[in-house]
PDB file of C-alpha atoms in Angstrom:
ATOM      1  CA  MET V   1     225.236 -79.724  61.264  1.00 54.00           C
ATOM      2  CA  ILE V   2     222.999 -77.400  63.013  1.00 63.00           C
ATOM      3  CA  THR V   3     225.757 -74.912  63.701  1.00 63.00           C
ATOM      4  CA  ASN V   4     226.939 -74.901  59.773  1.00 69.00           C
ATOM      5  CA  SER V   5     223.049 -74.336  58.885  1.00 77.00           C
ATOM      6  CA  PHE V   6     223.008 -71.529  61.259  1.00 73.00           C
ATOM      7  CA  ASP V   7     226.089 -69.839  60.141  1.00 74.00           C
ATOM      8  CA  ARG V   8     225.155 -70.173  56.487  1.00 78.00           C
ATOM      9  CA  ARG V   9     221.830 -68.490  57.294  1.00 75.00           C
ATOM     10  CA  LEU V  10     223.581 -65.638  58.954  1.00 66.00           C
ATOM     11  CA  ASN V  11     226.094 -65.401  56.143  1.00 74.00           C
ATOM     12  CA  ARG V  12     223.175 -65.195  53.459  1.00 74.00           C
ATOM     13  CA  ILE V  13     221.339 -62.279  55.272  1.00 76.00           C
ATOM     14  CA  GLN V  14     224.813 -60.550  55.794  1.00 68.00           C
ATOM     15  CA  TRP V  15     224.325 -60.082  59.601  1.00 65.00           C
ATOM     16  CA  GLN V  16     226.952 -58.764  61.796  1.00 67.00           C
ATOM     17  CA  PRO V  17     226.833 -58.776  65.483  1.00 67.00           C
ATOM     18  CA  SER V  18     227.092 -55.440  67.153  1.00 67.00           C
ATOM     19  CA  ALA V  19     226.912 -54.321  70.751  1.00 65.00           C
ATOM     20  CA  VAL V  20     225.500 -50.837  69.603  1.00 74.00           C
ATOM     21  CA  PRO V  21     221.656 -50.387  69.619  1.00 72.00           C
ATOM     22  CA  THR V  22     220.204 -49.156  66.329  1.00 75.00           C
ATOM     23  CA  PRO V  23     218.641 -45.563  66.483  1.00 79.00           C
ATOM     24  CA  GLU V  24     215.292 -47.080  65.883  1.00 78.00           C
ATOM     25  CA  ILE V  25     215.743 -49.299  69.210  1.00 74.00           C
ATOM     26  CA  VAL V  26     216.706 -46.334  71.275  1.00 74.00           C
ATOM     27  CA  ASP V  27     214.010 -44.027  69.902  1.00 76.00           C
ATOM     28  CA  GLY V  28     211.530 -46.813  70.726  1.00 75.00           C
ATOM     29  CA  ILE V  29     212.622 -47.202  74.299  1.00 74.00           C
ATOM     30  CA  LEU V  30     212.687 -43.488  74.846  1.00 74.00           C
ATOM     31  CA  ASN V  31     209.210 -43.100  73.481  1.00 74.00           C
ATOM     32  CA  VAL V  32     207.807 -45.641  75.867  1.00 68.00           C
ATOM     33  CA  ARG V  33     209.060 -44.055  79.028  1.00 64.00           C
ATOM     34  CA  PRO V  34     206.342 -42.194  80.867  1.00 69.00           C
ATOM     35  CA  MET V  35     206.656 -38.643  81.783  1.00 69.00           C
ATOM     36  CA  PRO V  36     206.695 -38.093  85.395  1.00 70.00           C
ATOM     37  CA  ASP V  37     203.721 -36.303  86.927  1.00 71.00           C
ATOM     38  CA  LEU V  38     204.938 -33.062  88.649  1.00 75.00           C
ATOM     39  CA  ARG V  39     201.522 -31.940  89.551  1.00 74.00           C
ATOM     40  CA  GLY V  40     201.596 -34.294  92.861  1.00 75.00           C
ATOM     41  CA  ALA V  41     204.891 -33.025  93.870  1.00 85.00           C
ATOM     42  CA  ALA V  42     203.953 -29.428  93.277  1.00 89.00           C
ATOM     43  CA  LEU V  43     200.724 -29.599  95.412  1.00 89.00           C
ATOM     44  CA  THR V  44     202.716 -31.507  98.173  1.00 91.00           C
ATOM     45  CA  LEU V  45     205.315 -28.678  98.172  1.00 93.00           C
ATOM     46  CA  PHE V  46     202.647 -25.838  97.977  1.00 94.00           C
ATOM     47  CA  GLY V  47     200.858 -27.692 100.977  1.00 94.00           C
ATOM     48  CA  ALA V  48     204.246 -27.903 103.053  1.00 95.00           C
ATOM     49  CA  ILE V  49     204.805 -24.199 102.536  1.00 96.00           C
ATOM     50  CA  LEU V  50     201.497 -23.196 103.406  1.00 96.00           C
ATOM     51  CA  GLY V  51     201.766 -25.425 106.580  1.00 96.00           C
ATOM     52  CA  ILE V  52     204.927 -23.742 107.604  1.00 96.00           C
ATOM     53  CA  LEU V  53     203.523 -20.344 107.286  1.00 95.00           C
ATOM     54  CA  ILE V  54     200.589 -21.394 109.452  1.00 95.00           C
ATOM     55  CA  GLY V  55     202.696 -23.049 111.770  1.00 95.00           C
ATOM     56  CA  VAL V  56     205.021 -20.083 112.287  1.00 94.00           C
ATOM     57  CA  GLY V  57     202.320 -17.678 112.546  1.00 93.00           C
ATOM     58  CA  LEU V  58     200.667 -19.699 115.384  1.00 92.00           C
ATOM     59  CA  LYS V  59     204.116 -20.185 117.050  1.00 93.00           C
ATOM     60  CA  GLY V  60     204.988 -16.509 116.951  1.00 91.00           C
ATOM     61  CA  MET V  61     201.749 -15.537 118.393  1.00 90.00           C
ATOM     62  CA  VAL V  62     202.935 -16.930 121.820  1.00 88.00           C
ATOM     63  CA  ILE V  63     206.700 -15.866 121.714  1.00 88.00           C
ATOM     64  CA  PRO V  64     207.417 -12.455 122.979  1.00 85.00           C
ATOM     65  CA  GLY V  65     209.263 -10.162 120.882  1.00 83.00           C
ATOM     66  CA  THR V  66     208.014 -11.427 117.554  1.00 85.00           C
ATOM     67  CA  THR V  67     206.294  -8.799 115.411  1.00 86.00           C
ATOM     68  CA  TRP V  68     202.898 -10.510 115.648  1.00 87.00           C
ATOM     69  CA  GLY V  69     203.290 -11.781 119.465  1.00 84.00           C
ATOM     70  CA  PRO V  70     201.861 -10.732 122.609  1.00 87.00           C
ATOM     71  CA  ASN V  71     200.853  -7.056 122.745  1.00 84.00           C
ATOM     72  CA  SER V  72     201.684  -6.437 119.201  1.00 85.00           C
ATOM     73  CA  GLY V  73     198.504  -4.590 118.200  1.00 86.00           C
ATOM     74  CA  LEU V  74     196.881  -4.691 115.040  1.00 90.00           C
ATOM     75  CA  THR V  75     199.503  -6.721 113.240  1.00 87.00           C
ATOM     76  CA  GLY V  76     199.222  -9.511 115.833  1.00 88.00           C
ATOM     77  CA  ALA V  77     195.527  -9.448 115.512  1.00 89.00           C
ATOM     78  CA  ILE V  78     195.776  -9.850 111.477  1.00 92.00           C
ATOM     79  CA  VAL V  79     198.601 -12.380 111.571  1.00 90.00           C
ATOM     80  CA  GLY V  80     196.712 -14.422 114.325  1.00 90.00           C
ATOM     81  CA  SER V  81     193.433 -14.543 113.125  1.00 93.00           C
ATOM     82  CA  LEU V  82     194.881 -15.739 109.642  1.00 94.00           C
ATOM     83  CA  SER V  83     196.801 -18.112 111.388  1.00 94.00           C
ATOM     84  CA  PHE V  84     193.728 -19.433 113.337  1.00 93.00           C
ATOM     85  CA  ALA V  85     191.529 -19.455 110.008  1.00 96.00           C
ATOM     86  CA  GLY V  86     194.398 -21.531 108.417  1.00 94.00           C
ATOM     87  CA  LEU V  87     194.515 -24.105 111.250  1.00 94.00           C
ATOM     88  CA  GLY V  88     190.731 -24.167 111.414  1.00 95.00           C
ATOM     89  CA  LEU V  89     190.504 -25.023 107.692  1.00 94.00           C
ATOM     90  CA  SER V  90     193.394 -27.601 107.621  1.00 94.00           C
ATOM     91  CA  VAL V  91     191.786 -29.859 109.927  1.00 93.00           C
ATOM     92  CA  PRO V  92     188.577 -30.531 107.938  1.00 94.00           C
ATOM     93  CA  LEU V  93     190.554 -30.144 104.780  1.00 92.00           C
ATOM     94  CA  ALA V  94     192.582 -33.281 105.998  1.00 92.00           C
ATOM     95  CA  ALA V  95     189.664 -35.181 106.949  1.00 93.00           C
ATOM     96  CA  LEU V  96     187.919 -34.393 103.615  1.00 93.00           C
ATOM     97  CA  GLY V  97     191.105 -35.406 101.637  1.00 91.00           C
ATOM     98  CA  ALA V  98     191.207 -38.742 103.596  1.00 91.00           C
ATOM     99  CA  TYR V  99     187.448 -39.325 102.706  1.00 93.00           C
ATOM    100  CA  TRP V 100     187.784 -38.522  98.986  1.00 91.00           C
ATOM    101  CA  HIS V 101     191.180 -40.078  98.516  1.00 87.00           C
ATOM    102  CA  LYS V 102     190.083 -42.167  95.559  1.00 89.00           C
ATOM    103  CA  ARG V 103     188.419 -39.259  93.584  1.00 90.00           C
ATOM    104  CA  ARG V 104     190.736 -36.660  94.363  1.00 87.00           C
ATOM    105  CA  PRO V 105     194.114 -37.865  95.406  1.00 86.00           C
ATOM    106  CA  TRP V 106     195.605 -34.313  95.015  1.00 86.00           C
ATOM    107  CA  LEU V 107     193.539 -33.065  97.897  1.00 89.00           C
ATOM    108  CA  LEU V 108     194.953 -35.629 100.187  1.00 89.00           C
ATOM    109  CA  GLN V 109     198.354 -35.013  99.255  1.00 90.00           C
ATOM    110  CA  PHE V 110     198.121 -31.093  99.687  1.00 92.00           C
ATOM    111  CA  SER V 111     196.155 -31.283 103.057  1.00 93.00           C
ATOM    112  CA  SER V 112     198.222 -34.133 104.794  1.00 92.00           C
ATOM    113  CA  MET V 113     201.462 -32.323 104.228  1.00 93.00           C
ATOM    114  CA  ASN V 114     199.843 -28.896 105.256  1.00 94.00           C
ATOM    115  CA  LEU V 115     198.803 -30.503 108.720  1.00 94.00           C
ATOM    116  CA  LEU V 116     202.197 -32.345 109.108  1.00 94.00           C
ATOM    117  CA  MET V 117     204.098 -29.300 108.828  1.00 96.00           C
ATOM    118  CA  ILE V 118     201.605 -27.203 111.076  1.00 95.00           C
ATOM    119  CA  VAL V 119     202.199 -30.146 113.886  1.00 94.00           C
ATOM    120  CA  VAL V 120     205.788 -30.417 113.461  1.00 95.00           C
ATOM    121  CA  ILE V 121     206.475 -26.437 113.742  1.00 94.00           C
ATOM    122  CA  LEU V 122     204.011 -26.249 116.908  1.00 92.00           C
ATOM    123  CA  LEU V 123     205.769 -29.365 118.595  1.00 93.00           C
ATOM    124  CA  SER V 124     209.349 -28.031 117.920  1.00 87.00           C
TER     125      SER V 124
END
């Protein structure tokens, strides 16, 4: 009895089962999806690249034969000064990023990756 009543109702509204979603359903699902935030990834990548540059500058200062290594003159002084300045700024920046992680999460992403790359290059 219930099945016959249900089938009659379906016949009255002329409903046909289909496995293909309607365009309205597809558009509704696609519009709900949030766009990824690439700003965090860009800051992390920039921190990694800057950390690699600082780490290579620091590591190259002690390796003989590099352009800015021991006894290289003005080039060594410039690269060494920039590398030490970068290291000197990276440590307080990481501490500040850890302190302000709720207000400015981008600073923690940048500074932690920067300091991590410096440490990895210096330890390798």
